[in-house]
mmCIF file of C-alpha atoms in Angstrom:
data_model
loop_
_atom_site.group_PDB
_atom_site.id
_atom_site.type_symbol
_atom_site.label_atom_id
_atom_site.label_comp_id
_atom_site.label_asym_id
_atom_site.label_seq_id
_atom_site.Cartn_x
_atom_site.Cartn_y
_atom_site.Cartn_z
ATOM 1 C CA MET A 57 65.344 49.200 144.063
ATOM 2 C CA GLN A 58 68.672 47.884 145.256
ATOM 3 C CA GLN A 59 68.977 45.743 148.345
ATOM 4 C CA SER A 60 70.343 47.420 151.450
ATOM 5 C CA SER A 61 73.656 46.006 152.570
ATOM 6 C CA LEU A 62 72.171 45.605 156.045
ATOM 7 C CA ASP A 63 70.359 42.657 154.506
ATOM 8 C CA GLY A 64 73.130 41.296 152.329
ATOM 9 C CA PRO A 65 76.870 41.204 151.687
ATOM 10 C CA VAL A 66 78.834 44.429 152.017
ATOM 11 C CA GLU A 67 80.018 45.787 148.681
ATOM 12 C CA PRO A 68 83.584 47.112 148.478
ATOM 13 C CA SER A 69 83.814 50.889 148.942
ATOM 14 C CA PRO A 70 85.260 53.020 146.137
ATOM 15 C CA THR A 71 88.433 55.013 146.730
ATOM 16 C CA LEU A 72 87.987 58.427 148.344
ATOM 17 C CA ARG A 73 88.741 60.248 145.091
ATOM 18 C CA ALA A 74 86.275 58.136 143.117
ATOM 19 C CA ALA A 75 83.643 58.498 145.833
ATOM 20 C CA PHE A 76 84.035 62.276 145.850
ATOM 21 C CA ARG A 77 83.812 62.397 142.073
ATOM 22 C CA GLN A 78 80.515 60.520 142.205
ATOM 23 C CA ALA A 79 79.137 62.832 144.903
ATOM 24 C CA ALA A 80 80.448 66.049 143.321
ATOM 25 C CA PRO A 81 77.183 66.877 141.482
ATOM 26 C CA ALA A 82 75.187 66.584 144.719
ATOM 27 C CA ILE A 83 77.680 68.755 146.618
ATOM 28 C CA SER A 84 77.825 71.291 143.793
ATOM 29 C CA LEU A 85 74.051 71.603 143.611
ATOM 30 C CA TYR A 86 73.909 71.917 147.375
ATOM 31 C CA LEU A 87 76.333 74.856 147.239
ATOM 32 C CA LEU A 88 74.562 76.439 144.262
ATOM 33 C CA PHE A 89 71.145 76.317 145.903
ATOM 34 C CA GLN A 90 72.545 77.675 149.191
ATOM 35 C CA ILE A 91 73.985 80.628 147.275
ATOM 36 C CA VAL A 92 70.598 81.220 145.659
ATOM 37 C CA ALA A 93 68.833 80.993 149.032
ATOM 38 C CA PHE A 94 71.295 83.360 150.680
ATOM 39 C CA GLY A 95 70.774 85.744 147.771
ATOM 40 C CA VAL A 96 67.043 85.729 148.486
ATOM 41 C CA LEU A 97 67.774 86.467 152.156
ATOM 42 C CA TRP A 98 70.035 89.348 151.119
ATOM 43 C CA LEU A 99 67.380 90.803 148.811
ATOM 44 C CA MET A 100 64.688 90.617 151.478
ATOM 45 C CA SER A 101 67.072 92.131 154.036
ATOM 46 C CA TRP A 102 67.698 94.984 151.593
ATOM 47 C CA LYS A 103 63.949 95.435 151.175
ATOM 48 C CA ALA A 104 63.616 95.557 154.966
ATOM 49 C CA ASP A 105 66.508 98.090 155.027
ATOM 50 C CA VAL A 106 68.524 95.918 157.408
ATOM 51 C CA SER A 107 71.905 94.233 156.947
ATOM 52 C CA PRO A 108 71.717 90.427 156.521
ATOM 53 C CA GLY A 109 74.276 90.190 159.318
ATOM 54 C CA ARG A 110 71.570 91.144 161.775
ATOM 55 C CA PHE A 111 69.691 87.957 160.962
ATOM 56 C CA ILE A 112 72.410 85.377 160.439
ATOM 57 C CA ASP A 113 73.781 85.765 163.965
ATOM 58 C CA ASN A 114 70.430 86.205 165.697
ATOM 59 C CA PHE A 115 68.162 83.813 167.631
ATOM 60 C CA ASP A 116 69.804 80.381 168.180
ATOM 61 C CA ALA A 117 72.940 81.488 166.345
ATOM 62 C CA ASN A 118 73.541 84.112 169.017
ATOM 63 C CA TRP A 119 73.448 81.431 171.708
ATOM 64 C CA PHE A 120 75.755 79.085 169.803
ATOM 65 C CA LEU A 121 78.295 81.854 169.154
ATOM 66 C CA SER A 122 78.149 82.895 172.797
ATOM 67 C CA VAL A 123 78.982 79.338 173.913
ATOM 68 C CA ALA A 124 81.778 79.190 171.322
ATOM 69 C CA GLN A 125 83.341 82.358 172.757
ATOM 70 C CA HIS A 126 82.609 82.073 176.463
ATOM 71 C CA GLY A 127 81.636 78.487 177.191
ATOM 72 C CA TYR A 128 78.789 77.677 179.541
ATOM 73 C CA ASP A 129 79.474 80.632 181.813
ATOM 74 C CA GLN A 130 75.883 81.443 182.830
ATOM 75 C CA PRO A 131 74.753 80.493 186.318
ATOM 76 C CA VAL A 132 71.462 78.660 186.593
ATOM 77 C CA VAL A 133 68.942 81.255 187.794
ATOM 78 C CA HIS A 134 65.344 80.834 188.929
ATOM 79 C CA GLY A 135 62.797 83.427 187.903
ATOM 80 C CA ALA A 136 60.147 84.928 190.176
ATOM 81 C CA ASP A 137 57.736 82.175 189.123
ATOM 82 C CA GLY A 138 60.209 79.456 190.104
ATOM 83 C CA LEU A 139 60.936 78.531 186.506
ATOM 84 C CA PRO A 140 64.462 78.819 185.090
ATOM 85 C CA VAL A 141 65.733 81.875 183.234
ATOM 86 C CA GLU A 142 66.986 81.254 179.664
ATOM 87 C CA ASN A 143 70.368 79.536 179.849
ATOM 88 C CA SER A 144 72.965 78.497 177.276
ATOM 89 C CA LEU A 145 73.117 74.960 178.726
ATOM 90 C CA VAL A 146 70.106 74.153 176.531
ATOM 91 C CA PHE A 147 72.377 74.397 173.463
ATOM 92 C CA PHE A 148 74.447 71.273 172.886
ATOM 93 C CA PRO A 149 78.235 71.643 172.758
ATOM 94 C CA LEU A 150 79.609 70.073 169.563
ATOM 95 C CA TYR A 151 78.674 72.798 167.093
ATOM 96 C CA PRO A 152 79.989 75.686 169.243
ATOM 97 C CA ALA A 153 83.102 73.612 169.992
ATOM 98 C CA THR A 154 83.885 73.293 166.273
ATOM 99 C CA VAL A 155 83.282 77.040 165.873
ATOM 100 C CA ALA A 156 85.641 77.727 168.778
ATOM 101 C CA LEU A 157 88.354 75.654 167.105
ATOM 102 C CA LEU A 158 88.222 77.846 164.000
ATOM 103 C CA THR A 159 88.384 81.010 166.084
ATOM 104 C CA LEU A 160 91.723 79.791 167.445
ATOM 105 C CA VAL A 161 93.248 80.417 164.016
ATOM 106 C CA GLY A 162 91.886 83.942 163.845
ATOM 107 C CA ILE A 163 88.546 83.407 162.091
ATOM 108 C CA PRO A 164 85.811 85.638 163.592
ATOM 109 C CA PRO A 165 83.089 83.672 165.406
ATOM 110 C CA LEU A 166 80.281 84.402 162.923
ATOM 111 C CA ALA A 167 82.458 83.552 159.924
ATOM 112 C CA ALA A 168 83.599 80.395 161.725
ATOM 113 C CA GLY A 169 79.979 79.397 162.377
ATOM 114 C CA MET A 170 79.014 79.967 158.755
ATOM 115 C CA THR A 171 82.070 77.975 157.599
ATOM 116 C CA ILE A 172 81.188 75.021 159.818
ATOM 117 C CA SER A 173 77.587 75.099 158.581
ATOM 118 C CA LEU A 174 78.733 75.209 154.958
ATOM 119 C CA LEU A 175 81.287 72.400 155.258
ATOM 120 C CA ALA A 176 78.982 70.217 157.340
ATOM 121 C CA GLY A 177 76.216 70.773 154.786
ATOM 122 C CA CYS A 178 78.537 69.557 152.023
ATOM 123 C CA ALA A 179 79.343 66.461 154.103
ATOM 124 C CA ALA A 180 75.615 65.893 154.678
ATOM 125 C CA ALA A 181 74.849 66.210 150.952
ATOM 126 C CA TRP A 182 77.606 63.685 150.215
ATOM 127 C CA GLY A 183 76.286 61.227 152.794
ATOM 128 C CA LEU A 184 72.692 61.573 151.604
ATOM 129 C CA PHE A 185 73.808 61.024 148.027
ATOM 130 C CA VAL A 186 75.503 57.774 149.068
ATOM 131 C CA LEU A 187 72.385 56.599 150.915
ATOM 132 C CA GLY A 188 70.071 57.336 147.987
ATOM 133 C CA ARG A 189 72.485 55.889 145.452
ATOM 134 C CA ASP A 190 72.853 52.651 147.375
ATOM 135 C CA LEU A 191 69.088 52.440 147.727
ATOM 136 C CA ALA A 192 68.016 53.076 144.139
ATOM 137 C CA GLY A 193 70.846 54.460 142.016
ATOM 138 C CA PRO A 194 72.811 57.705 141.612
ATOM 139 C CA ARG A 195 69.907 59.736 140.215
ATOM 140 C CA VAL A 196 67.865 59.057 143.347
ATOM 141 C CA GLY A 197 70.925 59.774 145.493
ATOM 142 C CA LEU A 198 71.336 63.157 143.835
ATOM 143 C CA LEU A 199 67.678 64.004 144.345
ATOM 144 C CA VAL A 200 67.634 62.946 148.009
ATOM 145 C CA ALA A 201 70.570 65.266 148.709
ATOM 146 C CA VAL A 202 69.086 68.154 146.731
ATOM 147 C CA LEU A 203 65.543 67.832 148.091
ATOM 148 C CA TRP A 204 66.867 67.808 151.644
ATOM 149 C CA SER A 205 68.937 70.941 150.965
ATOM 150 C CA ILE A 206 66.043 72.953 149.493
ATOM 151 C CA GLY A 207 63.263 71.978 151.897
ATOM 152 C CA PRO A 208 61.214 74.594 153.774
ATOM 153 C CA GLY A 209 63.556 74.461 156.776
ATOM 154 C CA SER A 210 66.762 74.784 154.759
ATOM 155 C CA THR A 211 67.319 78.422 155.754
ATOM 156 C CA ALA A 212 69.126 77.012 158.799
ATOM 157 C CA LEU A 213 71.778 75.547 156.486
ATOM 158 C CA HIS A 214 73.210 78.986 155.690
ATOM 159 C CA LEU A 215 72.940 80.359 159.217
ATOM 160 C CA ALA A 216 75.143 79.699 162.254
ATOM 161 C CA TYR A 217 72.883 76.829 163.315
ATOM 162 C CA SER A 218 73.695 73.203 164.135
ATOM 163 C CA GLU A 219 71.299 71.441 161.727
ATOM 164 C CA SER A 220 73.879 70.896 158.981
ATOM 165 C CA LEU A 221 76.360 69.349 161.428
ATOM 166 C CA LEU A 222 73.671 67.061 162.808
ATOM 167 C CA MET A 223 72.686 65.942 159.311
ATOM 168 C CA ALA A 224 76.290 65.252 158.344
ATOM 169 C CA LEU A 225 76.566 62.925 161.328
ATOM 170 C CA VAL A 226 73.145 61.361 160.714
ATOM 171 C CA SER A 227 73.807 60.611 157.049
ATOM 172 C CA TRP A 228 77.214 59.095 157.621
ATOM 173 C CA THR A 229 75.954 57.068 160.571
ATOM 174 C CA PHE A 230 73.484 55.404 158.207
ATOM 175 C CA VAL A 231 76.195 54.940 155.580
ATOM 176 C CA MET A 232 78.352 53.180 158.171
ATOM 177 C CA LEU A 233 75.402 51.051 159.302
ATOM 178 C CA ALA A 234 74.818 49.965 155.697
ATOM 179 C CA ARG A 235 78.481 48.962 155.469
ATOM 180 C CA ARG A 236 78.244 47.265 158.870
ATOM 181 C CA GLU A 237 80.994 49.450 160.307
ATOM 182 C CA TRP A 238 79.403 49.281 163.729
ATOM 183 C CA LEU A 239 82.049 51.061 165.763
ATOM 184 C CA VAL A 240 82.252 53.995 163.342
ATOM 185 C CA ALA A 241 78.462 54.236 163.209
ATOM 186 C CA GLY A 242 78.303 54.219 166.997
ATOM 187 C CA GLY A 243 81.019 56.881 167.143
ATOM 188 C CA PHE A 244 79.121 59.148 164.761
ATOM 189 C CA ALA A 245 75.988 58.644 166.871
ATOM 190 C CA VAL A 246 77.971 59.703 169.956
ATOM 191 C CA LEU A 247 78.915 62.942 168.190
ATOM 192 C CA ALA A 248 75.320 63.462 167.041
ATOM 193 C CA GLY A 249 74.268 63.112 170.668
ATOM 194 C CA LEU A 250 76.532 66.065 171.474
ATOM 195 C CA THR A 251 74.907 68.148 168.722
ATOM 196 C CA ARG A 252 71.134 68.165 169.283
ATOM 197 C CA ALA A 253 68.633 66.450 171.558
ATOM 198 C CA SER A 254 66.742 65.141 168.523
ATOM 199 C CA SER A 255 69.686 62.783 167.989
ATOM 200 C CA GLY A 256 67.687 60.423 170.190
ATOM 201 C CA ALA A 257 65.926 59.310 167.007
ATOM 202 C CA LEU A 258 69.269 58.368 165.439
ATOM 203 C CA ILE A 259 70.402 56.553 168.574
ATOM 204 C CA ALA A 260 67.201 54.498 168.539
ATOM 205 C CA ALA A 261 67.773 53.617 164.877
ATOM 206 C CA VAL A 262 71.338 52.480 165.585
ATOM 207 C CA GLY A 263 70.058 50.375 168.466
ATOM 208 C CA ILE A 264 67.428 48.722 166.260
ATOM 209 C CA ALA A 265 69.992 47.997 163.545
ATOM 210 C CA ALA A 266 72.350 46.510 166.144
ATOM 211 C CA LEU A 267 69.599 44.304 167.591
ATOM 212 C CA ILE A 268 68.734 43.002 164.111
ATOM 213 C CA ALA A 269 72.381 42.066 163.547
ATOM 214 C CA VAL A 270 72.608 40.402 166.967
ATOM 215 C CA PHE A 271 69.480 38.288 166.381
ATOM 216 C CA GLN A 272 70.785 37.339 162.951
ATOM 217 C CA ARG A 273 74.122 36.395 164.553
ATOM 218 C CA ARG A 274 76.152 38.632 162.256
ATOM 219 C CA ASP A 275 79.379 40.570 162.820
ATOM 220 C CA GLY A 276 80.126 39.118 166.263
ATOM 221 C CA TRP A 277 80.578 41.603 169.104
ATOM 222 C CA ARG A 278 80.650 44.718 166.943
ATOM 223 C CA PRO A 279 76.870 45.344 166.791
ATOM 224 C CA TRP A 280 76.789 45.082 170.576
ATOM 225 C CA ALA A 281 79.577 47.642 170.880
ATOM 226 C CA GLY A 282 78.116 50.031 168.291
ATOM 227 C CA GLY A 283 74.678 49.951 169.846
ATOM 228 C CA LEU A 284 75.979 50.420 173.389
ATOM 229 C CA ILE A 285 78.263 53.365 172.676
ATOM 230 C CA ALA A 286 75.708 55.200 170.481
ATOM 231 C CA PRO A 287 73.842 56.946 173.348
ATOM 232 C CA LEU A 288 76.941 57.980 175.294
ATOM 233 C CA GLY A 289 77.189 61.480 173.816
ATOM 234 C CA LEU A 290 73.569 62.371 174.510
ATOM 235 C CA LEU A 291 73.566 60.780 177.957
ATOM 236 C CA GLY A 292 76.898 62.379 178.776
ATOM 237 C CA TYR A 293 75.702 65.889 178.027
ATOM 238 C CA LEU A 294 72.389 65.385 179.810
ATOM 239 C CA GLY A 295 74.438 64.160 182.764
ATOM 240 C CA TYR A 296 76.588 67.288 182.624
ATOM 241 C CA VAL A 297 73.467 69.488 182.718
ATOM 242 C CA TRP A 298 72.204 67.378 185.648
ATOM 243 C CA ILE A 299 75.368 68.270 187.550
ATOM 244 C CA GLN A 300 75.083 71.970 186.668
ATOM 245 C CA THR A 301 71.411 72.240 187.619
ATOM 246 C CA GLY A 302 71.280 69.699 190.435
ATOM 247 C CA ARG A 303 68.305 68.035 188.742
ATOM 248 C CA PRO A 304 68.291 64.724 186.821
ATOM 249 C CA ASP A 305 65.829 66.331 184.384
ATOM 250 C CA GLY A 306 67.941 69.490 184.227
ATOM 251 C CA TRP A 307 68.028 69.936 180.437
ATOM 252 C CA PHE A 308 64.290 69.394 180.075
ATOM 253 C CA TRP A 309 63.638 71.695 183.026
ATOM 254 C CA LEU A 310 65.730 74.469 181.448
ATOM 255 C CA GLN A 311 63.605 74.164 178.307
ATOM 256 C CA ASN A 312 60.731 75.614 180.338
ATOM 257 C CA ALA A 313 62.390 79.024 179.994
ATOM 258 C CA TRP A 314 61.334 78.857 176.340
ATOM 259 C CA GLN A 315 57.978 77.202 177.194
ATOM 260 C CA MET A 316 59.260 74.072 175.444
ATOM 261 C CA HIS A 317 58.158 70.592 176.418
ATOM 262 C CA PHE A 318 56.731 67.474 174.796
ATOM 263 C CA ASP A 319 52.967 67.970 174.497
ATOM 264 C CA PHE A 320 51.986 65.131 172.116
ATOM 265 C CA GLY A 321 51.295 67.630 169.328
ATOM 266 C CA VAL A 322 48.577 69.686 171.023
ATOM 267 C CA PHE A 323 50.247 73.045 170.326
ATOM 268 C CA THR A 324 51.127 72.124 166.740
ATOM 269 C CA TRP A 325 47.615 71.067 165.792
ATOM 270 C CA THR A 326 46.105 74.126 167.481
ATOM 271 C CA GLN A 327 48.356 76.289 165.321
ATOM 272 C CA VAL A 328 47.564 74.268 162.203
ATOM 273 C CA ARG A 329 43.866 74.802 162.777
ATOM 274 C CA GLU A 330 44.422 78.515 163.272
ATOM 275 C CA GLY A 331 46.562 78.760 160.152
ATOM 276 C CA LEU A 332 43.978 77.042 157.984
ATOM 277 C CA THR A 333 40.891 78.820 159.334
ATOM 278 C CA SER A 334 42.170 82.363 159.835
ATOM 279 C CA ASP A 335 40.704 85.101 157.649
ATOM 280 C CA ASN A 336 44.177 86.490 156.904
ATOM 281 C CA ALA A 337 46.852 84.333 155.311
ATOM 282 C CA SER A 338 50.243 84.569 157.036
ATOM 283 C CA TRP A 339 53.384 82.626 157.755
ATOM 284 C CA ILE A 340 51.241 80.540 160.139
ATOM 285 C CA THR A 341 49.201 79.356 157.142
ATOM 286 C CA VAL A 342 52.339 78.437 155.188
ATOM 287 C CA THR A 343 53.778 76.613 158.198
ATOM 288 C CA ALA A 344 50.500 74.747 158.686
ATOM 289 C CA LEU A 345 50.733 73.538 155.078
ATOM 290 C CA VAL A 346 54.343 72.457 155.688
ATOM 291 C CA VAL A 347 53.233 70.418 158.726
ATOM 292 C CA LEU A 348 50.391 68.747 156.831
ATOM 293 C CA THR A 349 52.736 67.962 153.937
ATOM 294 C CA ALA A 350 55.171 66.360 156.365
ATOM 295 C CA VAL A 351 52.391 64.166 157.759
ATOM 296 C CA VAL A 352 51.402 63.061 154.248
ATOM 297 C CA LEU A 353 55.047 62.343 153.422
ATOM 298 C CA GLN A 354 55.362 60.323 156.617
ATOM 299 C CA PHE A 355 52.499 58.047 155.543
ATOM 300 C CA TRP A 356 54.027 57.831 152.062
ATOM 301 C CA THR A 357 57.359 56.861 153.620
ATOM 302 C CA TRP A 358 55.712 54.049 155.572
ATOM 303 C CA ALA A 359 54.303 52.744 152.292
ATOM 304 C CA THR A 360 57.771 52.787 150.691
ATOM 305 C CA LYS A 361 60.128 49.849 151.088
ATOM 306 C CA LEU A 362 62.997 51.280 153.125
ATOM 307 C CA PRO A 363 65.426 49.827 155.693
ATOM 308 C CA LEU A 364 63.799 49.533 159.113
ATOM 309 C CA PRO A 365 66.382 51.798 160.845
ATOM 310 C CA TRP A 366 65.534 54.564 158.343
ATOM 311 C CA GLN A 367 61.838 54.182 159.127
ATOM 312 C CA ILE A 368 62.469 54.261 162.871
ATOM 313 C CA TYR A 369 64.657 57.356 162.582
ATOM 314 C CA GLY A 370 62.313 59.214 160.239
ATOM 315 C CA THR A 371 59.200 58.507 162.300
ATOM 316 C CA LEU A 372 60.781 59.506 165.609
ATOM 317 C CA THR A 373 62.242 62.675 164.096
ATOM 318 C CA VAL A 374 58.816 63.725 162.809
ATOM 319 C CA VAL A 375 57.213 62.956 166.180
ATOM 320 C CA ILE A 376 59.849 65.026 168.013
ATOM 321 C CA ALA A 377 59.440 67.901 165.540
ATOM 322 C CA LEU A 378 55.655 68.051 165.750
ATOM 323 C CA CYS A 379 55.177 67.406 169.453
ATOM 324 C CA SER A 380 57.008 70.341 171.020
ATOM 325 C CA SER A 381 54.994 73.073 172.659
ATOM 326 C CA ASN A 382 56.317 76.330 171.221
ATOM 327 C CA PHE A 383 57.941 77.993 168.197
ATOM 328 C CA PHE A 384 55.472 76.889 165.568
ATOM 329 C CA GLN A 385 57.392 78.875 162.954
ATOM 330 C CA SER A 386 60.370 76.546 163.505
ATOM 331 C CA ARG A 387 58.509 73.362 162.588
ATOM 332 C CA ALA A 388 60.094 73.273 159.119
ATOM 333 C CA ARG A 389 63.566 73.511 160.678
ATOM 334 C CA PHE A 390 62.739 70.857 163.250
ATOM 335 C CA LEU A 391 61.671 68.605 160.350
ATOM 336 C CA LEU A 392 64.865 69.240 158.369
ATOM 337 C CA PRO A 393 66.735 66.230 159.861
ATOM 338 C CA ALA A 394 63.907 63.928 158.670
ATOM 339 C CA PHE A 395 65.640 63.247 155.350
ATOM 340 C CA VAL A 396 63.660 60.020 155.023
ATOM 341 C CA LEU A 397 60.640 62.115 154.014
ATOM 342 C CA THR A 398 62.466 63.092 150.807
ATOM 343 C CA VAL A 399 63.076 59.507 149.678
ATOM 344 C CA PRO A 400 59.641 58.663 148.178
ATOM 345 C CA VAL A 401 59.593 62.074 146.491
ATOM 346 C CA ALA A 402 63.073 61.446 145.063
ATOM 347 C CA LEU A 403 61.987 58.043 143.761
ATOM 348 C CA MET A 404 59.073 59.726 141.970
ATOM 349 C CA LEU A 405 61.025 62.706 140.611
ATOM 350 C CA ALA A 406 63.776 60.431 139.310
ATOM 351 C CA LYS A 407 61.365 59.376 136.570
ATOM 352 C CA LEU A 408 61.021 62.947 135.269
ATOM 353 C CA PRO A 409 63.226 64.292 132.450
ATOM 354 C CA ASN A 410 66.079 66.641 133.318
ATOM 355 C CA ARG A 411 64.411 69.623 131.640
ATOM 356 C CA VAL A 412 61.492 69.361 134.074
ATOM 357 C CA LEU A 413 63.787 69.045 137.087
ATOM 358 C CA ALA A 414 65.816 72.024 135.846
ATOM 359 C CA VAL A 415 62.698 74.143 136.327
ATOM 360 C CA LEU A 416 61.112 72.430 139.325
ATOM 361 C CA LEU A 417 64.115 72.329 141.682
ATOM 362 C CA PRO A 418 65.028 76.049 141.363
ATOM 363 C CA VAL A 419 61.371 76.978 141.891
ATOM 364 C CA ILE A 420 61.298 74.941 145.121
ATOM 365 C CA THR A 421 64.598 76.533 146.152
ATOM 366 C CA VAL A 422 63.324 80.072 145.714
ATOM 367 C CA GLY A 423 60.036 79.261 147.440
ATOM 368 C CA SER A 424 61.762 77.731 150.473
ATOM 369 C CA ALA A 425 64.299 80.559 150.585
ATOM 370 C CA TRP A 426 61.519 83.156 150.497
ATOM 371 C CA TYR A 427 59.689 81.397 153.343
ATOM 372 C CA GLY A 428 62.758 81.322 155.585
ATOM 373 C CA ALA A 429 63.781 84.866 154.674
ATOM 374 C CA PHE A 430 60.236 86.106 155.323
ATOM 375 C CA LEU A 431 60.316 84.651 158.834
ATOM 376 C CA LEU A 432 63.611 86.401 159.540
ATOM 377 C CA THR A 433 63.160 89.767 157.840
ATOM 378 C CA ILE A 434 59.413 90.457 157.867
ATOM 379 C CA ALA A 435 57.911 88.369 160.679
ATOM 380 C CA HIS A 436 61.052 88.792 162.844
ATOM 381 C CA VAL A 437 60.838 85.277 164.274
ATOM 382 C CA ALA A 438 63.373 82.452 164.400
ATOM 383 C CA PRO A 439 63.175 80.120 161.385
#
């Protein structure tokens, strides 16, 4: 396993053309597997006698597209019970802002959202390839990118959701940290903070990396600057919601409209128990197995020699994903940003011959695609 450049000299970066050529297989496989997964969604939509368009702009996508078209135009309203009514302020602004930019050139909102998701997913696959390659070689880099893109929550990557944009920013933040480009890494973390609340895990990882550099007296003032600017996007948007709601905890308070809050995993483990003990197998059973697999992978990750910022980010992302109090069916999507969980698996699969991977990876793709499509078309719940 190669030494992370956070712990040693920075290697010169290849030219953009050479770097893209190296990452092209990872990006190509990402696109191929997304086409396969979307094909599965189309087939299951056909079986349900409903157009796929009904699903790809539903649930969170509907909120994102509404913000892209109308901005945050909803007033904050209290329900009869004193709790807030569902409000678009819960949805962070960067993804709908990028969608809105494409609509300015005449692209319909849904097509713009799908385009942003597709392009951001390609950027994420590229960044993950670079991280895996620098860790343990190009074969591992390819597998990290592919395994992330075909995981159980990967349905979100071909919907108008913000996960692909978040992962593009996460992966390239870690690439910039490895190259000790502190200001760029901090800038990417700022943008991640404008994308999803779970970016707090990334911000913590950037802060830890910056502190390590400061204590080691490396790179002068730049680690200080990178670490200090990293949380500005997240804090800035939370501050904006504070102003709109008149409450310092405004964003968290608005989450109550969806019965969402941090509950230390009580809801998740109640659902896991139900899924594993119920007489009738269902999507709850499959999701319970996904959660247990993630926990096993988290322990495996801790036993794998990885850079400390990766470990911090991966652990916090898993904690955030498993400790929210509603939408059990979305646990796989909430876990999607935890790319670190794929690293020990990639290190193991890299030892297998190509003919085995040529069978195994498509099987995983179809299985994950079926799971996400089942949630949308049969169970009629958000993935």
